[in-house]
Short mmCIF file of C-alpha atoms and ligand atoms in Angstrom, two decimals:
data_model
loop_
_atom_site.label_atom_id
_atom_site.label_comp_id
_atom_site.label_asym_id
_atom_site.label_seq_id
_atom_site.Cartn_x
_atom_site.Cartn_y
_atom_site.Cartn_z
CA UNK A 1 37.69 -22.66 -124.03
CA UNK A 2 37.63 -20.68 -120.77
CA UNK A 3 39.29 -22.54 -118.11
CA UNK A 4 41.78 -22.68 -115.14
CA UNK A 5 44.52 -24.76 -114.27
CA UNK A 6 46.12 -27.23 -111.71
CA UNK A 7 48.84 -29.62 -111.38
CA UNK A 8 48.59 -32.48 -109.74
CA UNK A 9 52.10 -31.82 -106.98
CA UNK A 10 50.91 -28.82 -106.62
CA UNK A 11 47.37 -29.48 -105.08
CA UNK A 12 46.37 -33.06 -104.49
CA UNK A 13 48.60 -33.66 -101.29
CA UNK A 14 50.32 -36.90 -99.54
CA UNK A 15 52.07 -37.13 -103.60
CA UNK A 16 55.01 -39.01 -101.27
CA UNK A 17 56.53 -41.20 -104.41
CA UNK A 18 57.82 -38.42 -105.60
CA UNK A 19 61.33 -36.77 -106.13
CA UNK A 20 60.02 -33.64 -105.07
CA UNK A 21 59.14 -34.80 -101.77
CA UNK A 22 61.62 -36.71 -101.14
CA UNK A 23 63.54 -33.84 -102.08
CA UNK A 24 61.90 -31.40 -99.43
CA UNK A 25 62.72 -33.31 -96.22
CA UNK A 26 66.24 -33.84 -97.93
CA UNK A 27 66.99 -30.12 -97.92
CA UNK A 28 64.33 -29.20 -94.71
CA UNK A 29 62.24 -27.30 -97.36
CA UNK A 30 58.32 -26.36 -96.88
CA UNK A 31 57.08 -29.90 -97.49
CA UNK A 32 53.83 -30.03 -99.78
CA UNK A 33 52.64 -32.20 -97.24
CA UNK A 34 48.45 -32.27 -97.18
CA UNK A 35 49.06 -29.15 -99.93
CA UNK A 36 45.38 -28.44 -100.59
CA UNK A 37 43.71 -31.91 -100.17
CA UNK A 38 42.43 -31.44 -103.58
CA UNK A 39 42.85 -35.04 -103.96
CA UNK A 40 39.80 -35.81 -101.97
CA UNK A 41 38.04 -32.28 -102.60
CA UNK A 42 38.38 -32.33 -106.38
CA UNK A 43 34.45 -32.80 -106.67
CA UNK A 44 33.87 -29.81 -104.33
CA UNK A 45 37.07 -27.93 -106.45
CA UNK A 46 35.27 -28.62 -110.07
CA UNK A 47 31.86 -27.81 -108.89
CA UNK A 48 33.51 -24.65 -107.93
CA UNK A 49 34.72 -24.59 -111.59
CA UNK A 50 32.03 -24.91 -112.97
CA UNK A 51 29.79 -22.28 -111.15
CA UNK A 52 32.59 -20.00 -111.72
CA UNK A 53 31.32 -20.72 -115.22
CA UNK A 54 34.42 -22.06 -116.47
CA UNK A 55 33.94 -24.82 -119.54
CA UNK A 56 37.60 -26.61 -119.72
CA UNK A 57 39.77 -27.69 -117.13
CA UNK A 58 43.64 -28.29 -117.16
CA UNK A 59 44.65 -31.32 -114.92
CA UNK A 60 48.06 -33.59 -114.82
CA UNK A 61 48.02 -36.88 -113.62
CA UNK A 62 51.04 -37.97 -110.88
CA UNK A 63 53.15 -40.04 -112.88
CA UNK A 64 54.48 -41.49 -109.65
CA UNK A 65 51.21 -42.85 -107.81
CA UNK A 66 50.05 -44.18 -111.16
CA UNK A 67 53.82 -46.17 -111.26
CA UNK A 68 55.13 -46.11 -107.91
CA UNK A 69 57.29 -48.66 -109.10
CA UNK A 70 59.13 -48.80 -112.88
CA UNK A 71 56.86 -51.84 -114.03
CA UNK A 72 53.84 -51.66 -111.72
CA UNK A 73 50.81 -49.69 -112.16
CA UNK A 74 48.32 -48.78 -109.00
CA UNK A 75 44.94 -50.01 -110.15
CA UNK A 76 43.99 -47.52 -107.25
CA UNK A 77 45.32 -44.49 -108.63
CA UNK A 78 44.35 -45.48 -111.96
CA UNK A 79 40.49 -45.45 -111.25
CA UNK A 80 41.21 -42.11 -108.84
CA UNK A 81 42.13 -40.27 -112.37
CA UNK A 82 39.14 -41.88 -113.84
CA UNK A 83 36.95 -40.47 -111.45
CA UNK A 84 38.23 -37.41 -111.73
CA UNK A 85 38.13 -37.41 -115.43
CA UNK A 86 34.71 -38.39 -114.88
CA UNK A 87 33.65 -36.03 -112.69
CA UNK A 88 35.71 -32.95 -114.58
CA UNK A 89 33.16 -33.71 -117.34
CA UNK A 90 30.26 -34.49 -115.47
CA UNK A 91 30.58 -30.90 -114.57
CA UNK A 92 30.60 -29.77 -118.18
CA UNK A 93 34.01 -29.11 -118.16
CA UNK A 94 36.47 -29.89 -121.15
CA UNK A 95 39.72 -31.72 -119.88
CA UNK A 96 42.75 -31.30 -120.87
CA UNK A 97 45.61 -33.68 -119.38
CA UNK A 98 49.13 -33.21 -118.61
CA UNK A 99 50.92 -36.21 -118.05
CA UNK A 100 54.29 -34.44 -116.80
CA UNK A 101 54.26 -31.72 -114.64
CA UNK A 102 57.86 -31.43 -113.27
CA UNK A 103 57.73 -34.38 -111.23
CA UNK A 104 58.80 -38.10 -111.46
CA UNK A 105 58.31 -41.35 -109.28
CA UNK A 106 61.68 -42.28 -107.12
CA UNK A 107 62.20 -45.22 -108.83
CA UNK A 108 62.85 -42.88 -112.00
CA UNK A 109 65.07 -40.30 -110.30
CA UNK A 110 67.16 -43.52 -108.82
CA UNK A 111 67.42 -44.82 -112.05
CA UNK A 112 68.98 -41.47 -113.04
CA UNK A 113 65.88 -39.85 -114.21
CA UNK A 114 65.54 -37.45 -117.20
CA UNK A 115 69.43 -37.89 -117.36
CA UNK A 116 69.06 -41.18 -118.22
CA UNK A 117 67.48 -42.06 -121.83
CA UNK A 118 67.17 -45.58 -121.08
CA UNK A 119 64.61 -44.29 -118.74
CA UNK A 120 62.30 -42.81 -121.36
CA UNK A 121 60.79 -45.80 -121.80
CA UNK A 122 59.35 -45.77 -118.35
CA UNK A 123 58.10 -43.08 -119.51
CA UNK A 124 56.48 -44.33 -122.40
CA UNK A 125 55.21 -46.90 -120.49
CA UNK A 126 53.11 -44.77 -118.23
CA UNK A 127 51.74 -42.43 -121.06
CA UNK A 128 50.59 -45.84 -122.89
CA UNK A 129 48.55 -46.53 -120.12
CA UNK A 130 46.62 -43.97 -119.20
CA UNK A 131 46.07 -42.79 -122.77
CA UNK A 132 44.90 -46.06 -123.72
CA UNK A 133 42.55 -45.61 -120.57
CA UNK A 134 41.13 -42.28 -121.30
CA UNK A 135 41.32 -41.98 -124.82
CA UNK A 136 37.25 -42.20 -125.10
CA UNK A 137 37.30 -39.05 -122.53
CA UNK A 138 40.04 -37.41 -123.09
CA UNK A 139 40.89 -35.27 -125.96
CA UNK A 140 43.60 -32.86 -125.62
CA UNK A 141 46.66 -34.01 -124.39
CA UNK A 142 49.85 -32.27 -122.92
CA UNK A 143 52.70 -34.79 -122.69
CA UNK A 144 55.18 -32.32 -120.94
CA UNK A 145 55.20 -28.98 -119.19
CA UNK A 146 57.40 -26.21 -119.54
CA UNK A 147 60.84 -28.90 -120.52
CA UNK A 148 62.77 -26.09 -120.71
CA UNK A 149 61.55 -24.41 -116.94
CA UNK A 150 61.98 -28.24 -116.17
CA UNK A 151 65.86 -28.28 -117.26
CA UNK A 152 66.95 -25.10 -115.86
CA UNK A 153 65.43 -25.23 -112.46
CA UNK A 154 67.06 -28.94 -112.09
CA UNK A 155 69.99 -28.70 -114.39
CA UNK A 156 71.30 -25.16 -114.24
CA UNK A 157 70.08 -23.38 -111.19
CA UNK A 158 69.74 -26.75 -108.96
CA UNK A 159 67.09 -25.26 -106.73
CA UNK A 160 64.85 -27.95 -108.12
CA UNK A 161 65.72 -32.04 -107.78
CA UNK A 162 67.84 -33.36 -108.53
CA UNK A 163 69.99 -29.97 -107.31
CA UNK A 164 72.52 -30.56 -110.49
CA UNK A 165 74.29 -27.59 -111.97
CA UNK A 166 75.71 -28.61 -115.35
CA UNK A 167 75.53 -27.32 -118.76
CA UNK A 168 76.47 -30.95 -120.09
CA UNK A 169 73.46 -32.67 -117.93
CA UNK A 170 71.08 -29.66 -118.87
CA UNK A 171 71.77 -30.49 -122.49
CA UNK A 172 71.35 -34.48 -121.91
CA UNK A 173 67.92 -34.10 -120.49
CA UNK A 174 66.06 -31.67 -123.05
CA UNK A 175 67.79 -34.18 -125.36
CA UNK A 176 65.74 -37.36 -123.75
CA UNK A 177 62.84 -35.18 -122.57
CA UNK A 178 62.62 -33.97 -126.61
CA UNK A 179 62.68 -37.69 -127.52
CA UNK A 180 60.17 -39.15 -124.97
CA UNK A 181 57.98 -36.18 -126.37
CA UNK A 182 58.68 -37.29 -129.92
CA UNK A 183 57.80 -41.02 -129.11
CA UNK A 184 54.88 -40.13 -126.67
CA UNK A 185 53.03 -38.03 -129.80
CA UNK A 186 53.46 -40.88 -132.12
CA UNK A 187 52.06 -43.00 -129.51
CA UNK A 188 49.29 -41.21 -128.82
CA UNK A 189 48.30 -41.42 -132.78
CA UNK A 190 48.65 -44.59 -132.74
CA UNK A 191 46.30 -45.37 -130.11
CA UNK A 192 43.65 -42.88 -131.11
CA UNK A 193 44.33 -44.04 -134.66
CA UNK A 194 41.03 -42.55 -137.06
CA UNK A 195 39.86 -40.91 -133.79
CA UNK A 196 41.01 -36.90 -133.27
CA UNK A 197 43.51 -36.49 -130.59
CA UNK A 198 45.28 -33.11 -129.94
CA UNK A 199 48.57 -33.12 -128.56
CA UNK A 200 51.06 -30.61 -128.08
CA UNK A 201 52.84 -29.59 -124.61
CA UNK A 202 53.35 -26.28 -122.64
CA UNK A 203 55.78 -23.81 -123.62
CA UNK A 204 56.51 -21.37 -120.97
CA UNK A 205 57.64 -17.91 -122.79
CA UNK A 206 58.79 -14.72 -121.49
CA UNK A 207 59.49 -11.39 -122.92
CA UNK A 208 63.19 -11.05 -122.99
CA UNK A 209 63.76 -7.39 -123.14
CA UNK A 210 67.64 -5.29 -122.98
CA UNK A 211 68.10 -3.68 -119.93
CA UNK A 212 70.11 -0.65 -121.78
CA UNK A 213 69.96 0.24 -125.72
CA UNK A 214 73.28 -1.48 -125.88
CA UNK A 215 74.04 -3.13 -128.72
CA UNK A 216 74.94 -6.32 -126.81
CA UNK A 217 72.27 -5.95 -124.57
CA UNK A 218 69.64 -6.00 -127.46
CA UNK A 219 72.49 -9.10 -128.66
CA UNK A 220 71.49 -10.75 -125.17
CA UNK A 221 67.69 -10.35 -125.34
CA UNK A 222 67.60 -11.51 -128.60
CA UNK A 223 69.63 -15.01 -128.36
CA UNK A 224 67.67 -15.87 -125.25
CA UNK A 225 63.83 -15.54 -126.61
CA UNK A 226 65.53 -17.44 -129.53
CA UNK A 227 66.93 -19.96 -127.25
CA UNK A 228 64.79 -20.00 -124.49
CA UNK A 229 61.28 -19.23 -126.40
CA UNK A 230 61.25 -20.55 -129.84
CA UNK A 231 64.12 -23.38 -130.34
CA UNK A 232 62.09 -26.43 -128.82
CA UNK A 233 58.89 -25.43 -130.50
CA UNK A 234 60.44 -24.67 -133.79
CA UNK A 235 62.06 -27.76 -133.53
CA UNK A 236 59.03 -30.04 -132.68
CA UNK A 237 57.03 -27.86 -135.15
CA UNK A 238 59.48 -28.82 -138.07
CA UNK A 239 58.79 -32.95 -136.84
CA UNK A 240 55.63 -32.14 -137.51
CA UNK A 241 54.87 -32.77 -133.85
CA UNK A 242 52.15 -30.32 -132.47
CA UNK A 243 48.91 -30.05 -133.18
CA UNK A 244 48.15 -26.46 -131.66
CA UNK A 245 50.73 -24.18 -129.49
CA UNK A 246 50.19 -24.39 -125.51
CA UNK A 247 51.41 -21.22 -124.67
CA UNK A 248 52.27 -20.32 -120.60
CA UNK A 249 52.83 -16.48 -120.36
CA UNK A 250 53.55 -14.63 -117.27
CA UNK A 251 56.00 -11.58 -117.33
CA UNK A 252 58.71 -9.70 -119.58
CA UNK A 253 62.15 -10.08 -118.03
CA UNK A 254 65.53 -7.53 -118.34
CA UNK A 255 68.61 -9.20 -119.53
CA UNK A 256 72.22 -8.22 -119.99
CA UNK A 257 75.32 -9.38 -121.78
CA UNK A 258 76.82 -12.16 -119.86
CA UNK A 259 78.12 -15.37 -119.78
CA UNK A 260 77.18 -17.37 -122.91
CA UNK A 261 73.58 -17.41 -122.59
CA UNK A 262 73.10 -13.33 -121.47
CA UNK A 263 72.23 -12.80 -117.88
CA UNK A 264 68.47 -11.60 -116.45
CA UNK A 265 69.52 -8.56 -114.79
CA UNK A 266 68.09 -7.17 -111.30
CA UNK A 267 68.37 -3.38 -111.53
CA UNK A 268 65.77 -1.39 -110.46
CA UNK A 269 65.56 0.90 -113.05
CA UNK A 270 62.62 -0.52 -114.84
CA UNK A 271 59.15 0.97 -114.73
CA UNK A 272 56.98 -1.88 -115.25
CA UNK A 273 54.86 -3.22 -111.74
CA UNK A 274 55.85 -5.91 -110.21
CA UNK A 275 53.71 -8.83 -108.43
CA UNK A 276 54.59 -10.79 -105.71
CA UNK A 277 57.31 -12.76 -106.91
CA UNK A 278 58.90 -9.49 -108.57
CA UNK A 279 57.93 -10.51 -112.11
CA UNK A 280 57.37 -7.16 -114.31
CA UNK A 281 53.98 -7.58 -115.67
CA UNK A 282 53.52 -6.89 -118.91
CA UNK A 283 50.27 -7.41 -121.12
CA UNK A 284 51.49 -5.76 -124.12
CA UNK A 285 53.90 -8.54 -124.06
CA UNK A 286 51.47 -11.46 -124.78
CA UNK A 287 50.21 -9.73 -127.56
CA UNK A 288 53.52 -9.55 -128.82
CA UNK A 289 54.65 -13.23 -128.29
CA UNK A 290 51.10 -14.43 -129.67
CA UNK A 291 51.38 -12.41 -132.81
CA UNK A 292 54.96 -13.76 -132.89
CA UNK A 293 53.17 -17.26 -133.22
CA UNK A 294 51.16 -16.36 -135.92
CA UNK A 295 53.37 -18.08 -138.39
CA UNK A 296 53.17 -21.33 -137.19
CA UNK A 297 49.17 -21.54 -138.44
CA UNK A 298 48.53 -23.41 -135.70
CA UNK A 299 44.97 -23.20 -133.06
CA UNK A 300 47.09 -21.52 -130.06
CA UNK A 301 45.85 -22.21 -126.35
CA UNK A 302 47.06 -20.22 -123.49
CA UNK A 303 47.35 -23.04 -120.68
CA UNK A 304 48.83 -20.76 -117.95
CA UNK A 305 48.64 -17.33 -117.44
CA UNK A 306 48.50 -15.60 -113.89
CA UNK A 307 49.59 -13.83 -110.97
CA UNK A 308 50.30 -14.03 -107.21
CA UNK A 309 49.46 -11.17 -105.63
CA UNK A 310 49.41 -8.78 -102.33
CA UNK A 311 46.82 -6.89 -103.59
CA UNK A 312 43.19 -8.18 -104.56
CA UNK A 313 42.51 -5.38 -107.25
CA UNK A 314 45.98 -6.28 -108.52
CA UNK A 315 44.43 -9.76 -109.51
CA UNK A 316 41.46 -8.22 -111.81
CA UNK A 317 44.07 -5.73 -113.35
CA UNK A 318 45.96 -8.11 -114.73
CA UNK A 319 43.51 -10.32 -115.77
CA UNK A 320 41.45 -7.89 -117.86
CA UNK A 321 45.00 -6.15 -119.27
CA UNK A 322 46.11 -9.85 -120.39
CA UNK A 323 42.60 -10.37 -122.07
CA UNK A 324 42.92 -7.28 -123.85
CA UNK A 325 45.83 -8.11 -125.16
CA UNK A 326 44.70 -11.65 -126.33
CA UNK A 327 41.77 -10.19 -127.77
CA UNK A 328 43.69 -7.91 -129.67
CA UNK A 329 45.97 -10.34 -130.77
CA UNK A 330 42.56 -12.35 -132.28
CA UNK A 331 41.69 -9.17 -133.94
CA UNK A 332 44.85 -9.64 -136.13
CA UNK A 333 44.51 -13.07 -137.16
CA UNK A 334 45.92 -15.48 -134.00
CA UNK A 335 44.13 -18.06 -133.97
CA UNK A 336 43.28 -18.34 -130.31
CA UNK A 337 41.46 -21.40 -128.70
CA UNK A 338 41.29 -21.22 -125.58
CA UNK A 339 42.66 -19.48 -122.32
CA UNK A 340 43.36 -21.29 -118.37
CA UNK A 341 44.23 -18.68 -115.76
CA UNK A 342 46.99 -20.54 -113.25
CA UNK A 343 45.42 -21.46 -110.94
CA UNK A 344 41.74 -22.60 -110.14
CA UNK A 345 43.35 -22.79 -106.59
CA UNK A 346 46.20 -21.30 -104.15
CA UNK A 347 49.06 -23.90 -104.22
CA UNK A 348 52.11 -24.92 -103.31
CA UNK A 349 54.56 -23.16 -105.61
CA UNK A 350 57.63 -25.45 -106.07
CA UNK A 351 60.79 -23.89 -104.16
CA UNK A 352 58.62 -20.99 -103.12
CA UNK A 353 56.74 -23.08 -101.03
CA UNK A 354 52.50 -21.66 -99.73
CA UNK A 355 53.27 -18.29 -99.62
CA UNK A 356 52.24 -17.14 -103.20
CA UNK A 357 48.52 -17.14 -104.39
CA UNK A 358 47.83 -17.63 -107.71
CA UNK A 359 43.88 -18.63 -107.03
CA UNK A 360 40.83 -17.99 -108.60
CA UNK A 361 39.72 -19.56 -105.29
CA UNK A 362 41.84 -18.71 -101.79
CA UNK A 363 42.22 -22.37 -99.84
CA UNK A 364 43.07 -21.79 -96.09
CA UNK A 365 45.96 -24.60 -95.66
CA UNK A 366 44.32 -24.94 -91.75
CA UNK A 367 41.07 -26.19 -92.44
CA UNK A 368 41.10 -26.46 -96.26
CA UNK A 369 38.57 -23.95 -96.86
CA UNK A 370 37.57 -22.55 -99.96
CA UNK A 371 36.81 -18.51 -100.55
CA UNK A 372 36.47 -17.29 -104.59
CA UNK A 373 38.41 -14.50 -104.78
CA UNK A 374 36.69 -10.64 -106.03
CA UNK A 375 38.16 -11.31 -109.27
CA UNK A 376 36.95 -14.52 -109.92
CA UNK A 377 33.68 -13.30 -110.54
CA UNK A 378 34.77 -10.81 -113.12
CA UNK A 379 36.42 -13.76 -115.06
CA UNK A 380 33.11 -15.83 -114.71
CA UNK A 381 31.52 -13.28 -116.18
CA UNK A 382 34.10 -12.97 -118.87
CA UNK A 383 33.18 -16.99 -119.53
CA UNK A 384 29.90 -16.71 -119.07
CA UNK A 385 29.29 -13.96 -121.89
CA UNK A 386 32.27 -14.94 -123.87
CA UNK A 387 33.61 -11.51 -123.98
CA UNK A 388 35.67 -8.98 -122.70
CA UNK A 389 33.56 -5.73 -122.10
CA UNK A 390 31.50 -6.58 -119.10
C1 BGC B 4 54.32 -23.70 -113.91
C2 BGC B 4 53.53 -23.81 -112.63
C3 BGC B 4 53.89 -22.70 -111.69
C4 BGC B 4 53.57 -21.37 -112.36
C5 BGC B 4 53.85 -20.14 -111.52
C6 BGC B 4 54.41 -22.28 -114.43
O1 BGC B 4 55.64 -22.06 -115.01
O2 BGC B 4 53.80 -24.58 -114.88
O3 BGC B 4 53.77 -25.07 -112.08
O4 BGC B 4 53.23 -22.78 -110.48
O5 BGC B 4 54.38 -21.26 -113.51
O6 BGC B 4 55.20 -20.04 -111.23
#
């Protein structure tokens, strides 16, 4: 599969139900406001897609206009997906569906949200629906995104909603999150019952590399791609609960010895480049965390991997250098699927607000427009032949 990806907060616009926005005028933040009106463009966005010569397409649905209230579904929003769904395959593209993508209706977040496990039956509810609606068009499924990103943006940090900062709450909410996961996969099962469905959800992973050769540095680096990278999928793995790896890989980060967890240091000592956001890139480290998942004998699918950049060159670099890498990691036995850059489009980048592109295709936020990007074409090529040396 050769494919890009989207989220549906982060490029549909007017998404009002949601905690997020409600959460922007709250704290005068860069509202996502008309983002990139991909929620009437998405034709024009997937024929773009498809000319680019991509074959798959990563979409989530907005839990919160499909229940803008805890036992109501929009009959509206319901047959918007469907078109969309429709159309993402009329354009001989293969979707694949994320039904949580760091956002939840208010009624949710009022009812103490994730916090809340009497909640994940809301949940449930909503997944229910909509698989039972697109089951006939819709095979791979991707019940959460990045839980853990999810949990330490809202619980830890609080620069995400709900704004908590608690160890206790953080723990509380992977707990219920983990569960809803656990019910939402059996679910799904049951509903496609003799028919293939393929389920897993999005693990963002990072290199987590010692700042120093310290001994407790290495000690650091060590407990947190333990903690961070492999405890929730070793843990669904061992429930027998994923039927292929959804890997999200962006960047290798330094950490130190502090605090329980070990601390991402900032020093400036490190060599590696650094995009836009001041992530180190690092291909060699994808090769390393997919070889890492070799044990797992599972079909892997990378379902992010990108960039923002200043530079346009900067944007083919990467790509080709992460390609590489994947392709070298196929050479020694991962077994390798499928691979989404993030993101078909510019967007609206949680906290970070417009400013960072991560686009195959540049949107101007005044009028909307679209532009494909110099290294677009290199990965449409790269789809198009179905291999790296073009
Ligand atoms: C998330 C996206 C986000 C991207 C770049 C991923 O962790 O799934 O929503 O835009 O990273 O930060």
């Amino acid at each position: 599969m050769w494919g890009a990806a989207l989220s549906s907060y982060q490029c549909e616009g007017k998404n009002f139900n949601t905690d997020w926005c409600v959460w922007e005028k709250e704290k005068g933040f860069q509202n996502a406001g008309l983002c990139c009106n991909h929620y009437e463009l998405f034709e024009q966005d997937f024929k773009l897609a498809s000319r680019l010569n991509l074959n798959s397409l990563r979409i989530s649905l907005e839990w919160a206009r499909i229940c803008p209230q805890s036992s109501q579904f929009s009959e509206q929003a319901l047959s918007h997906y469907e078109e969309v769904i429709n159309k993402i395959i009329s354009f001989g593209l293969t979707p694949i569906v994320t039904l949580h993508h760091f956002t939840n209706p208010i009624w949710f977040a009022k009812n103490g949200g994730w916090l809340n496990s009497k909640n994940v039956d809301g949940f449930l509810r909503y997944l229910r629906k909509t698989v039972e609606l697109f089951k006939n068009k819709v095979q791979y499924w991707l019940i959460l995104n990045e839980p853990c990103v999810y949990v330490y943006n809202s619980f830890i940090r609080g620069s995400w909603p709900p704004g908590t900062k608690s160890l206790s709450c953080a723990k509380k909410v992977l707990v219920n999150m983990i569960e809803a996961y656990l019910q939402g996969y059996q679910e799904i099962k049951k509903i496609y019952g003799t028919n293939l469905s393929l389920v897993s959800f999005s693990k963002h992973m990072r290199v987590f590399s010692p700042c120093s050769n310290n001994g407790l540095d290495n000690f650091a680096a060590f407990l947190r791609h333990k903690l961070f990278n492999l405890s929730v999928v070793e843990y669904l793995f061992s429930r027998n609960s994923l039927d292929f790896l959804a890997l999200n890989y962006y960047c290798k980060e330094y950490d130190r010895f502090k605090g329980i967890f070990g601390r991402k240091c900032s020093c400036l000592r490190h060599k590696e480049r650094k995009n836009n956001l001041g992530w180190y890139v690092y291909p060699e480290g994808f090769y390393k965390l997919l070889l890492g998942l070799k044990r797992f004998r599972l079909p892997v699918i990378i379902t992010e991997n990108g960039t923002a950049e200043i530079k346009d060159s900067f944007y083919e670099q990467y790509l080709l250098a992460h390609l590489q890498s994947a392709a070298k990691a196929i050479g020694e036995g991962v077994d390798l699927r499928g691979y989404f850059w993030w993101s078909l489009l510019d967007n609206f980048e949680w906290d970070k607000g417009f400013e960072k592109r991560f686009g195959l295709i540049e949107v101007d936020y005044a009028d909307f427009r679209r532009t494909v990007r110099p290294f677009a074409l290199t990965y449409s090529r790269i789809c198009k032949d179905n291999r790296l040396d073009v």
